[in-house]
Short mmCIF file of C-alpha atoms and ligand atoms in Angstrom, two decimals:
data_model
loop_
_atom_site.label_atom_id
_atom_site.label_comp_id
_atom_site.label_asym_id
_atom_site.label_seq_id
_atom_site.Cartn_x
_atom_site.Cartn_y
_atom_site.Cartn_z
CA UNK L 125 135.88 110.20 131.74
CA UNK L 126 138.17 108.79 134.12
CA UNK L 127 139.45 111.09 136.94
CA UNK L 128 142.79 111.83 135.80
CA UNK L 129 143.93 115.53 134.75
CA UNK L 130 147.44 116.39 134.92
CA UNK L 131 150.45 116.15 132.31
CA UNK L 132 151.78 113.60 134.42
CA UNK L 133 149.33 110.74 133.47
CA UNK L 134 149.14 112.20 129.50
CA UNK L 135 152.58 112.03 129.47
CA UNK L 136 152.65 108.67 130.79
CA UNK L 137 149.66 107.31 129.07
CA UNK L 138 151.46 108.00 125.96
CA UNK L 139 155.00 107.37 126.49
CA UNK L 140 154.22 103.82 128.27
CA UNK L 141 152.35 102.63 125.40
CA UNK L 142 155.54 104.00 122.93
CA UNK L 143 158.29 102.39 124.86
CA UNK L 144 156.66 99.25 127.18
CA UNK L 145 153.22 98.51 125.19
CA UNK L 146 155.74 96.05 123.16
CA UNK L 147 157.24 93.83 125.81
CA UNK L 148 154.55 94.49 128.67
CA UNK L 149 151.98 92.51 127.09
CA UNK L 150 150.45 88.97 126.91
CA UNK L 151 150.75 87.12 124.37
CA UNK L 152 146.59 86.13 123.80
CA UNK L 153 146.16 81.89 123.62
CA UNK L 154 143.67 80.98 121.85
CA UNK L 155 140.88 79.23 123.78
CA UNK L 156 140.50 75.63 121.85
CA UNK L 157 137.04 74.58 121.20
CA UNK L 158 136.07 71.52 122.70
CA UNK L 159 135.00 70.47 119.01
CA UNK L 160 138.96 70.12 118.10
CA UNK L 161 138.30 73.78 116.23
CA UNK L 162 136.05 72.57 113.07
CA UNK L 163 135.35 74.65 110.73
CA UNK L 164 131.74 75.85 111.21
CA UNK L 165 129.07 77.00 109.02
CA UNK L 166 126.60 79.49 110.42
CA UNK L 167 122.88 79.70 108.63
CA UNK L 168 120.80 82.95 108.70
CA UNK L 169 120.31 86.54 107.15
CA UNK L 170 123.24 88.28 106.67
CA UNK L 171 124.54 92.04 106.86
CA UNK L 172 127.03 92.36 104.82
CA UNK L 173 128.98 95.65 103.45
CA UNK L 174 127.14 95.06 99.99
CA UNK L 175 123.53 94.41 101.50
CA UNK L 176 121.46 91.72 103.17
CA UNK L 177 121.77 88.35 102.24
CA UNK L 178 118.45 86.37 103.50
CA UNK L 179 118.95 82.95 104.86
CA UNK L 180 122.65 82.84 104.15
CA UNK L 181 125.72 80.74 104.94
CA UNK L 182 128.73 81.81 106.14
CA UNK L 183 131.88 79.25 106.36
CA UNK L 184 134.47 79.86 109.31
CA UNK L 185 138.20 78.74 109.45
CA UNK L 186 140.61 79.05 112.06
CA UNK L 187 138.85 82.30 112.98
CA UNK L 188 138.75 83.85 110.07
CA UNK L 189 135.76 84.61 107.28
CA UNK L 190 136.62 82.62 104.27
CA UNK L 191 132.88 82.50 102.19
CA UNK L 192 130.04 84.43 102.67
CA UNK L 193 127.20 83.06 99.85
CA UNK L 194 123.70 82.38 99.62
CA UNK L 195 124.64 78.97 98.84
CA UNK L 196 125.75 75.98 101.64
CA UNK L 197 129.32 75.65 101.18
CA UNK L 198 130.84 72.33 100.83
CA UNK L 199 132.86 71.59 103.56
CA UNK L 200 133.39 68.15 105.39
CA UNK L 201 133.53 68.00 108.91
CA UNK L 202 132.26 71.00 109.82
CA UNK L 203 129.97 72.18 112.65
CA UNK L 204 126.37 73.43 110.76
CA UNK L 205 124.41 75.52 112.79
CA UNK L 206 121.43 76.95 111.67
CA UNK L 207 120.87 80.18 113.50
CA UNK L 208 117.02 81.16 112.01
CA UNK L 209 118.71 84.41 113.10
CA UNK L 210 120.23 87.81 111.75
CA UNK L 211 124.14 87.80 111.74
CA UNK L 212 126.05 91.42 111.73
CA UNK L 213 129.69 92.18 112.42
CA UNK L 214 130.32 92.37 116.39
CA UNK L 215 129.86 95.88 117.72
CA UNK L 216 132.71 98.12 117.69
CA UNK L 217 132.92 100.36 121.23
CA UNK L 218 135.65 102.64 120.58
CA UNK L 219 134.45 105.03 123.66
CA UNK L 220 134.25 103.00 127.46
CA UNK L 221 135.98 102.80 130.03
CA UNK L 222 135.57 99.20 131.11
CA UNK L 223 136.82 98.62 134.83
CA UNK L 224 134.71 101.67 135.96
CA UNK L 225 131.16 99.62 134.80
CA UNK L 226 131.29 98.08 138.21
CA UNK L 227 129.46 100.79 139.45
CA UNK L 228 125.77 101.57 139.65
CA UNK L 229 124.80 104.71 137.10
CA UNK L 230 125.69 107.60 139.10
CA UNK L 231 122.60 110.48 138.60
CA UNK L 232 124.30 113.87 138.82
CA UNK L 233 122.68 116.66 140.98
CA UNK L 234 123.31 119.17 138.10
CA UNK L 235 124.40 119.81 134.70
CA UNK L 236 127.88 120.83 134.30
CA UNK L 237 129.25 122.67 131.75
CA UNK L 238 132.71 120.56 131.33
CA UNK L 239 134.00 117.18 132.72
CA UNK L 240 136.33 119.07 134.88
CA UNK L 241 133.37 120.30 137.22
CA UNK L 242 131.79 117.04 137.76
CA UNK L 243 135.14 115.29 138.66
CA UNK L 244 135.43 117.89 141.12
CA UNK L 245 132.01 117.73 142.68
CA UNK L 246 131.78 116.06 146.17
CA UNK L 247 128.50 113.92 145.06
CA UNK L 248 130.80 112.73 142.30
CA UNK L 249 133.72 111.60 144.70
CA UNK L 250 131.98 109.65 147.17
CA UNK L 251 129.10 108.07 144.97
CA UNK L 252 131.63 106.86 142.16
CA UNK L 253 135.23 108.17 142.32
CA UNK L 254 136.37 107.29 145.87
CA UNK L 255 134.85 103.58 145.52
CA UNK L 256 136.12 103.11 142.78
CA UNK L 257 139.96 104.35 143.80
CA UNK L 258 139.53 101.95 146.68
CA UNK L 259 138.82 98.87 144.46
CA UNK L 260 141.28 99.36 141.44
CA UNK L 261 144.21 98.32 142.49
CA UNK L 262 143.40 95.19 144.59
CA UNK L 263 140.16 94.75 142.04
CA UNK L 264 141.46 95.21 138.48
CA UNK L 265 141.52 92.05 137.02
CA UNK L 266 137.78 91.29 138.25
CA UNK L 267 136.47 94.51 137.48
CA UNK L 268 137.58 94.76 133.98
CA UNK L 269 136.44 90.84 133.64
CA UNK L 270 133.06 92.34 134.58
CA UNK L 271 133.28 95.37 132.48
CA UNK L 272 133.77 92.68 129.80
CA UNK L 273 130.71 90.95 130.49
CA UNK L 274 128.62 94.21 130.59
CA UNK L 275 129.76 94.65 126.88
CA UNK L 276 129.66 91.48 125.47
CA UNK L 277 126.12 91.25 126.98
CA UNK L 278 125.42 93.85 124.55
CA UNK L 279 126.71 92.29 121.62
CA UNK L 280 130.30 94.26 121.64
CA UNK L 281 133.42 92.04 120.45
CA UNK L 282 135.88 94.87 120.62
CA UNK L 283 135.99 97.57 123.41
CA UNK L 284 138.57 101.17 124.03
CA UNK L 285 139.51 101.41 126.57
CA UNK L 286 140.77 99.74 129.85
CA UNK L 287 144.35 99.85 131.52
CA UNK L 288 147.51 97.88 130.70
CA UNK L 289 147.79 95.03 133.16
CA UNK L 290 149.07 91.45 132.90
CA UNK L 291 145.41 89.84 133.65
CA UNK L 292 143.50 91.46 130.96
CA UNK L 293 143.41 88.56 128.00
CA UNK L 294 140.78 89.58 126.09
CA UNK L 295 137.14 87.79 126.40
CA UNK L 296 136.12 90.98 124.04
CA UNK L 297 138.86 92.03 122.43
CA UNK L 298 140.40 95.30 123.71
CA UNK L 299 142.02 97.36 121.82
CA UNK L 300 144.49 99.67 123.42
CA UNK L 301 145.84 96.31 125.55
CA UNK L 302 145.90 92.98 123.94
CA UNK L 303 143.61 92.98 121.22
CA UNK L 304 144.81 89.87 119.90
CA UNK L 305 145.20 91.22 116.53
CA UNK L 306 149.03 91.25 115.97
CA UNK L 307 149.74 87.61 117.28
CA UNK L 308 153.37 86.92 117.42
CA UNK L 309 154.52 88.35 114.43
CA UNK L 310 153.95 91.70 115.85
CA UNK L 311 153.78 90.42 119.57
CA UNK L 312 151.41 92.49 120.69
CA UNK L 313 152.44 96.04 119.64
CA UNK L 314 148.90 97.33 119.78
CA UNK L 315 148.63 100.19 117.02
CA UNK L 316 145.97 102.48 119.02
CA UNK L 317 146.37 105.15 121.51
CA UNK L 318 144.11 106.34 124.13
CA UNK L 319 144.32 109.68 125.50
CA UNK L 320 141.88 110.79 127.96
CA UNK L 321 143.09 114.73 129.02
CA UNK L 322 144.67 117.60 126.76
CA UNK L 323 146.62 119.30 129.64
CA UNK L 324 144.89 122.41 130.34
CA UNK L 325 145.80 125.60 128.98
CA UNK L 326 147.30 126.69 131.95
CA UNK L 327 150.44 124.56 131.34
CA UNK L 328 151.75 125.36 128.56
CA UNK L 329 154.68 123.40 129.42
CA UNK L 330 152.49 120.17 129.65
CA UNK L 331 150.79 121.32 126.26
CA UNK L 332 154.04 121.18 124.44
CA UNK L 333 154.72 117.95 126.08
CA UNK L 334 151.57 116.45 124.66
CA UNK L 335 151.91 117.88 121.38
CA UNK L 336 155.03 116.59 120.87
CA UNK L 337 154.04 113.13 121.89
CA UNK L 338 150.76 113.11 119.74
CA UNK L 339 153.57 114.10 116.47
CA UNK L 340 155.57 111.18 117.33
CA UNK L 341 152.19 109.14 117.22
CA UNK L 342 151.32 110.58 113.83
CA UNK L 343 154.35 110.19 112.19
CA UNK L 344 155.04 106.43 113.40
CA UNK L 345 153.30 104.38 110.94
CA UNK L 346 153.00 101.42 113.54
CA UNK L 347 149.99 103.97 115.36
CA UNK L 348 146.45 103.31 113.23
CA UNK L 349 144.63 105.67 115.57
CA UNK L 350 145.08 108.88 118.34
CA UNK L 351 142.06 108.70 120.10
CA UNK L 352 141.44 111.75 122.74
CA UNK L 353 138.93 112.63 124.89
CA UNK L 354 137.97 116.35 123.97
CA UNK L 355 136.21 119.01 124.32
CA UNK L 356 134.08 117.36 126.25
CA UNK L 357 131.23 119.99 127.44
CA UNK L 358 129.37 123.07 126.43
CA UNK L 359 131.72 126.68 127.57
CA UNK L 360 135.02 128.26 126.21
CA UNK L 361 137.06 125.82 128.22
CA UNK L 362 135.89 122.85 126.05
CA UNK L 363 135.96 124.59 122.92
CA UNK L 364 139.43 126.08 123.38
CA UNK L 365 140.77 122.45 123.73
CA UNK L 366 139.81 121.76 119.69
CA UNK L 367 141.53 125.41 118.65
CA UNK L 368 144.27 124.57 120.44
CA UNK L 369 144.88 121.13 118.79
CA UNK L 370 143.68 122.62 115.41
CA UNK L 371 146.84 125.59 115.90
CA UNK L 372 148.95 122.91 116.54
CA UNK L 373 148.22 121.12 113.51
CA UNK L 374 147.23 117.69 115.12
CA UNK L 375 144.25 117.07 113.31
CA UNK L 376 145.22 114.56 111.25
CA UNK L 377 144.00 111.08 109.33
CA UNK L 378 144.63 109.28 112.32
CA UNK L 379 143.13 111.62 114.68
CA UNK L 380 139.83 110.58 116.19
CA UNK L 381 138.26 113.22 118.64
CA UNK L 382 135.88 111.75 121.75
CA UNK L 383 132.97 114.21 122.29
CA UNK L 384 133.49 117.44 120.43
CA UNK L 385 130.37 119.05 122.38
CA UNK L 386 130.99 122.23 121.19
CA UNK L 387 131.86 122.40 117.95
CA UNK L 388 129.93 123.50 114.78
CA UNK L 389 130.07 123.44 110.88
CA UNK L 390 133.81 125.56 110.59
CA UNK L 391 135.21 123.07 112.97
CA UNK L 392 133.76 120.00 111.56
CA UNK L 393 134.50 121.14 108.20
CA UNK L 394 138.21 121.26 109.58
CA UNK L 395 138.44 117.88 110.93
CA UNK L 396 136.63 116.40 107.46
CA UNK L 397 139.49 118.40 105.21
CA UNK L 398 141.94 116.65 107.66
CA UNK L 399 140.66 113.12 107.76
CA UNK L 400 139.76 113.25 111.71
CA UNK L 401 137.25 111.54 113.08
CA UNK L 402 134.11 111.68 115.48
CA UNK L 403 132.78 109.67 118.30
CA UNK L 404 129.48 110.69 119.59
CA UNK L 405 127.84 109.51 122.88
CA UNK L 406 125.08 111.25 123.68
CA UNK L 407 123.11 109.71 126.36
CA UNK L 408 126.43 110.24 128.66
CA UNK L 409 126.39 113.79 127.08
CA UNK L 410 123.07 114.63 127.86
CA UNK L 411 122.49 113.12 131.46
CA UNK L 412 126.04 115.33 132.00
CA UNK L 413 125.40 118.69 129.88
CA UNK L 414 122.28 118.46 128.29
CA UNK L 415 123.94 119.08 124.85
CA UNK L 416 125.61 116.37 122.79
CA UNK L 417 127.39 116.84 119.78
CA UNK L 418 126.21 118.64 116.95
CA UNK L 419 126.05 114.93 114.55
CA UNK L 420 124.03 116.27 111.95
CA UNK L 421 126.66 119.40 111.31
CA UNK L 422 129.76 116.90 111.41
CA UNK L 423 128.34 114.45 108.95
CA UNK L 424 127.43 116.72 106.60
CA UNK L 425 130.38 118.17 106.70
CA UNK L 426 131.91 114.70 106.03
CA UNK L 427 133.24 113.59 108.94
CA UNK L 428 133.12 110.05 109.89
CA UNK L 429 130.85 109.46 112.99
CA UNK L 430 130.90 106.51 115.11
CA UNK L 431 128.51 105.84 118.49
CA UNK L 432 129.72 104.52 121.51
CA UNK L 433 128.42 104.51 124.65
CA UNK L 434 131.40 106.26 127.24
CA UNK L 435 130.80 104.61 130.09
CA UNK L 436 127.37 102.98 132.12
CA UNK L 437 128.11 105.61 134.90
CA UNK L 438 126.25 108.30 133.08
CA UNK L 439 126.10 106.58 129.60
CA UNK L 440 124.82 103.87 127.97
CA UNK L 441 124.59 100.13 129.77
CA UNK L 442 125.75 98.76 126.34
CA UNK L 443 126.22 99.48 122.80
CA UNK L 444 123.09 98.36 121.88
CA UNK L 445 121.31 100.58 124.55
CA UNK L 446 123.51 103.46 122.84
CA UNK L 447 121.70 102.30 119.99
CA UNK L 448 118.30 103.17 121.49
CA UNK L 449 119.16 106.00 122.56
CA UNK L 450 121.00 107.19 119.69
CA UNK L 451 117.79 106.27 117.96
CA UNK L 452 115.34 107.84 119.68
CA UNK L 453 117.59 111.41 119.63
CA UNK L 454 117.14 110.87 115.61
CA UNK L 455 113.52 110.79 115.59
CA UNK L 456 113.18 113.48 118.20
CA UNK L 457 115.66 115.65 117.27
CA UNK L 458 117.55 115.22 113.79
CA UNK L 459 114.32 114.24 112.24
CA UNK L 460 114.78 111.20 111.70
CA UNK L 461 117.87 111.76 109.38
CA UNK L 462 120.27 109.17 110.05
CA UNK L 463 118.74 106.08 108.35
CA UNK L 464 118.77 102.30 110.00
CA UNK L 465 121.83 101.25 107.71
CA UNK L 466 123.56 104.32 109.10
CA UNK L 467 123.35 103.91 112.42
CA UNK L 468 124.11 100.13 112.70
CA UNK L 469 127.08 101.33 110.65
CA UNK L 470 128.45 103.97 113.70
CA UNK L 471 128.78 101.09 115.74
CA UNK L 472 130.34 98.22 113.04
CA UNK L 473 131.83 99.35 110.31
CA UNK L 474 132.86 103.01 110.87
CA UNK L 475 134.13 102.45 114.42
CA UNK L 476 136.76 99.92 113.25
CA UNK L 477 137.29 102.47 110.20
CA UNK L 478 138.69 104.80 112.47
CA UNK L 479 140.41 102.86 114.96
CA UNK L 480 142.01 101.02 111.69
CA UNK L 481 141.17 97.99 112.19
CA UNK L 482 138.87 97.54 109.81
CA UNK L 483 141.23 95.08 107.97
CA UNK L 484 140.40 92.84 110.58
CA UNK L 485 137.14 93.44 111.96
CA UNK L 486 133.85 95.12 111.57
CA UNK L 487 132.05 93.72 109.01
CA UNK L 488 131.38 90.55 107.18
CA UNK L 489 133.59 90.11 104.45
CA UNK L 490 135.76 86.99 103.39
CA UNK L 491 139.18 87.74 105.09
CA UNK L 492 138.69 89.12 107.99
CA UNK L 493 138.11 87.58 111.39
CA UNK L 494 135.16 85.85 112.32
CA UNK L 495 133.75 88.41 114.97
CA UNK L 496 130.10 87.84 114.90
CA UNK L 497 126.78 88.71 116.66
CA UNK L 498 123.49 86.49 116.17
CA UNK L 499 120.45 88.17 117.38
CA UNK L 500 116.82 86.64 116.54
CA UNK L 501 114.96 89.61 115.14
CA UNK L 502 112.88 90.25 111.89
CA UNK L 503 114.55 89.50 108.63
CA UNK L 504 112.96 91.67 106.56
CA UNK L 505 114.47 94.67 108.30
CA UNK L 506 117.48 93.33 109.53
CA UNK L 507 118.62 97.06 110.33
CA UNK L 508 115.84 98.08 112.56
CA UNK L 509 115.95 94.80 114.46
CA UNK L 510 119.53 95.66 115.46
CA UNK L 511 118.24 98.64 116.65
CA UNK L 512 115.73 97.00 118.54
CA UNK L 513 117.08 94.69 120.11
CA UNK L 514 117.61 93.93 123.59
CA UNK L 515 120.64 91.63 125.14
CA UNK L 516 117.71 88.95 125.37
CA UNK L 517 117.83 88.86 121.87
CA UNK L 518 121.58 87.88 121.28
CA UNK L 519 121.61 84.16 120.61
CA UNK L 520 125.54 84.14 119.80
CA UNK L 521 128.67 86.11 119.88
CA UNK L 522 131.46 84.56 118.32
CA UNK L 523 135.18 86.34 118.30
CA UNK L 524 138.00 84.95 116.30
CA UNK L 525 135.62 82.38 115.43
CA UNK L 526 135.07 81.35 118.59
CA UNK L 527 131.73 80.76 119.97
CA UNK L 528 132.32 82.67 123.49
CA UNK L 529 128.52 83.75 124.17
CA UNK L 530 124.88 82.91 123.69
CA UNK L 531 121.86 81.14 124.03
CA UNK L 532 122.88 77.42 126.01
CA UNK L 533 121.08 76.00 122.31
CA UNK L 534 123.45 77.32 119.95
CA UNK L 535 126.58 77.09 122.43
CA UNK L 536 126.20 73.20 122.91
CA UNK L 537 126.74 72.50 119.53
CA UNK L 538 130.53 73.99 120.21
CA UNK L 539 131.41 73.03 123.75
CA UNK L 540 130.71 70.33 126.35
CA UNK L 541 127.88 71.06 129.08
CA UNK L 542 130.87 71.44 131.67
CA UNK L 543 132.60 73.97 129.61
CA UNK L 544 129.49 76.24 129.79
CA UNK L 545 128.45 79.24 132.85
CA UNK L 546 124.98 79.65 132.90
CA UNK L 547 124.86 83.63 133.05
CA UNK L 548 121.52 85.67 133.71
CA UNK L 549 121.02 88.26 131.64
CA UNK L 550 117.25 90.03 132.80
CA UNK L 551 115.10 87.70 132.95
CA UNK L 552 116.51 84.69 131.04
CA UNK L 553 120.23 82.65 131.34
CA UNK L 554 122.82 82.91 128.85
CA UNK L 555 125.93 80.66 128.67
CA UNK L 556 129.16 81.58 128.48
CA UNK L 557 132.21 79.42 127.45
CA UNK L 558 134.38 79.20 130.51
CA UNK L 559 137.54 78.18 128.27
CA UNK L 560 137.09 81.44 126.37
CA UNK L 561 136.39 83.53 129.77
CA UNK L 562 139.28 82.30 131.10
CA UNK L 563 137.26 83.23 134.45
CA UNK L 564 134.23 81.91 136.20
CA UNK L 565 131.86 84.80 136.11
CA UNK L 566 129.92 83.91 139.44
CA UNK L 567 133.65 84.04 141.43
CA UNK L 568 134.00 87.37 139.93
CA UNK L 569 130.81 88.32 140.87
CA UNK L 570 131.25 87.53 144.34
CA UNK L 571 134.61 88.76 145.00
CA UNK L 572 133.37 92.44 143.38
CA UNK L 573 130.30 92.03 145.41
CA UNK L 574 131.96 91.54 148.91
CA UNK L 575 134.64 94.25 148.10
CA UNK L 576 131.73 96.59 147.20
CA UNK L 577 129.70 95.71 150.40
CA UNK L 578 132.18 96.94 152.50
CA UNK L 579 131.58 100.47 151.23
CA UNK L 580 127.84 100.11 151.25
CA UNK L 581 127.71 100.06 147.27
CA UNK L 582 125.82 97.29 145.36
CA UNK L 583 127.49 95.50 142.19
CA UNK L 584 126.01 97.55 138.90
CA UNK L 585 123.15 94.78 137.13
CA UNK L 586 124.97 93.01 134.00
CA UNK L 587 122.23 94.33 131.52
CA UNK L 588 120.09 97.82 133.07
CA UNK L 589 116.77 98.51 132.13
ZN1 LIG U 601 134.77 108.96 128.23
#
């Protein structure tokens, strides 16, 4: 969504993260729990690829899954937490754009009928794009730390997208800039590209450009995923973006295609044959077009759909208010189709599918990392009550096994009182682990607070209702 249009900024999107993404990047320390990094031993229902396990166990090691049973594993020194709770994979955003979330939701005088008419329109510029142009380059560091906090709030562990700068570490993982994924071995050669514009068909020479980039990206086999923002509204203009990446053969296994507004059965069918892949947001859709993607036409055509939220400018506050919303658009209008299991699935498991990185996150498996989300919710329909919950809910996020997030309760069992932020979240306090942060949330708060005051703007709530 961000306001950026010309071949310049495709062109360098692309070609920075080919040639600098390698030696530009951090290499991610691992915050050490204050508990000397036990292993640790979480109790409660578990979702799991292969079903629900009720009142579970699942053991932790040096960040990783290693047993998932309905039995207590024997393990001696480790830290035992009973959760009484529901444990799923962390949520998967594979659709934000974090440093913008600063903002209050901006409520557009119109519909438009693509995102290059609201970019353009003057109630857009001075209520959103203009403040935020004025904070981003003094304000990066703080407001991505915030768009963070906004996400893990809502129970996200990995977020796409935010920009390439020295300060961003990680407190959710992010995955086109230090995901924390390739260590040292691969130091930090993140394997996912973001690409917000196709160049418009008026420059063709721009066009090429791209398309020759995007081949490069396909045919190295270090790139998982080509994310791009497209066709992104309801007229010609939109849907001449997918025909022109369809003629130029870029739809593709590692393609993944933000939006698609526009496009019906034939086109879907094409991106299933090819292996290309969907990300729907529709509450940012709808407040923007009134139209969102046609979700029932691309699944059964066999595409994989995940659900992400865009951004909380026009979008969703969260992932798991993208979750409500996608949820009440399948009762109203898809008739209740998609089933619970399904849509907790667009925003674990099928995300990290398509960003390929579900070899190391984005589900709960033995093996992969220990990227968790505790919510307190009913048991019996462990589904539904991720569905239905609220950031309240969330009594612990954990990522690379580490306890970052949750209810003060379940945190002290990791970390010392002094290594804990009390954070409010609505109408109760949550505590986050300031060794994890690597920031103290209320300094953040108050520098984006006084910067904002100056242009009359108020710092966006953590959690909206
Ligand atoms: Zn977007």
């Amino acid at each position: 969504m961000m306001k950026t249009r010309n071949r310049i900024l495709v062109v360098i999107v692309i070609t920075l993260s080919l040639l600098l993404g390698t030696y530009l990047q951090p290499v991610l320390a691992s915050p050490t729990l204050s508990k000397d990094s036990l292993p640790i031993v979480l109790r409660g229902t578990i979702v799991t690829p292969d079903g629900v396990i009720k009142h579970g166990y699942i053991l932790i090691e040096n960040g990783r899954i290693m047993d998932v049973s309905d039995k207590q594993p024997e393990v001696k020194n480790a830290i035992k937490i009973d959760t009484r709770g529901i444990i799923y994979p962390g949520l998967v955003d594979v659709h934000n754009h974090v440093p913008w979330n600063v903002l209050p939701r901006w409520n557009p005088p119109m519909l438009y009928t693509n995102r290059y008419q609201w970019r353009a329109d003057p109630d857009f510029l001075q209520e959103v794009s203009i403040p935020f142009n004025n904070l981003i380059n003094s304000y990066l560091c703080d407001m991505n730390s915030y768009g963070e906090m906004r996400a893990l709030v809502g129970g996200t562990t990995s977020i796409l997208a935010t920009r390439a700068n020295l300060c961003i570490h990680g407190l959710v993982r992010n995955l086109d800039y230090n995901s924390g994924f390739y260590g040292t071995t691969e130091l930090n050669l993140e394997h996912i590209i973001n690409v917000l514009d196709l160049p418009p068909a008026s420059d063709p020479v721009a066009r090429q450009t791209f398309t020759q980039l995007a081949r490069i990206v396909i045919a190295n086999p270090a790139y998982e995923a080509l994310f791009i923002h497209l066709s992104e509204g309801t007229d010609a203009v939109s849907l001449e973006e997918f025909t022109y990446i369809q003629s130029q053969g870029l739809l593709n296994p590692k393609g993944v295609i933000i939006h698609g507004i526009p496009l019906g059965p034939s086109q879907f069918e094409a991106m299933a044959s090819n292996g290309t892949s969907l990300v729907w947001s529709p509450r940012s859709n709808i407040v923007l077009y009134g139209q969102t993607a046609d979700v029932q036409a691309a699944l059964d055509a066999g595409v994989q759909v995940a659900l992400a939220p865009d951004w909380a400018i026009t979008g969703s506050s969260n992932m798991l208010d993208e979750l409500h919303f996608a949820d009440q658009w399948n009762q109203e209008y898809l008739g209740g189709h998609l089933s619970d299991e399904q849509l907790v699935n667009m925003v674990t498991r099928i995300p990290a599918q398509i960003a390929g990185i579900d070899d190391e996150t984005g589900a709960i498996q033995p093996g992969l990392r220990a990227d968790l989300l505790v919510i307190s919710g009913n048991h019996d329909h462990a589904y539904r009550a991720l569905i239905a919950a609220n950031p309240e809910d969330i009594q612990l996020v954990l990522i690379d096994g580490v306890p970052v997030y949750g209810d003060t309760k379940e945190m002290s069992a990791f970390w010392n009182e002094s290594d804990l932020e009390q954070i409010q979240v609505g109408d109760v306090y949550k505590a986050l682990a300031a060794p994890a942060a690597k920031f103290s949330f209320a300094h953040v708060v108050n520098r984006l607070r006084t910067a904002l005051e100056v242009q009359g703007i108020s710092l966006a709530p953590l959690p909206e209702r």
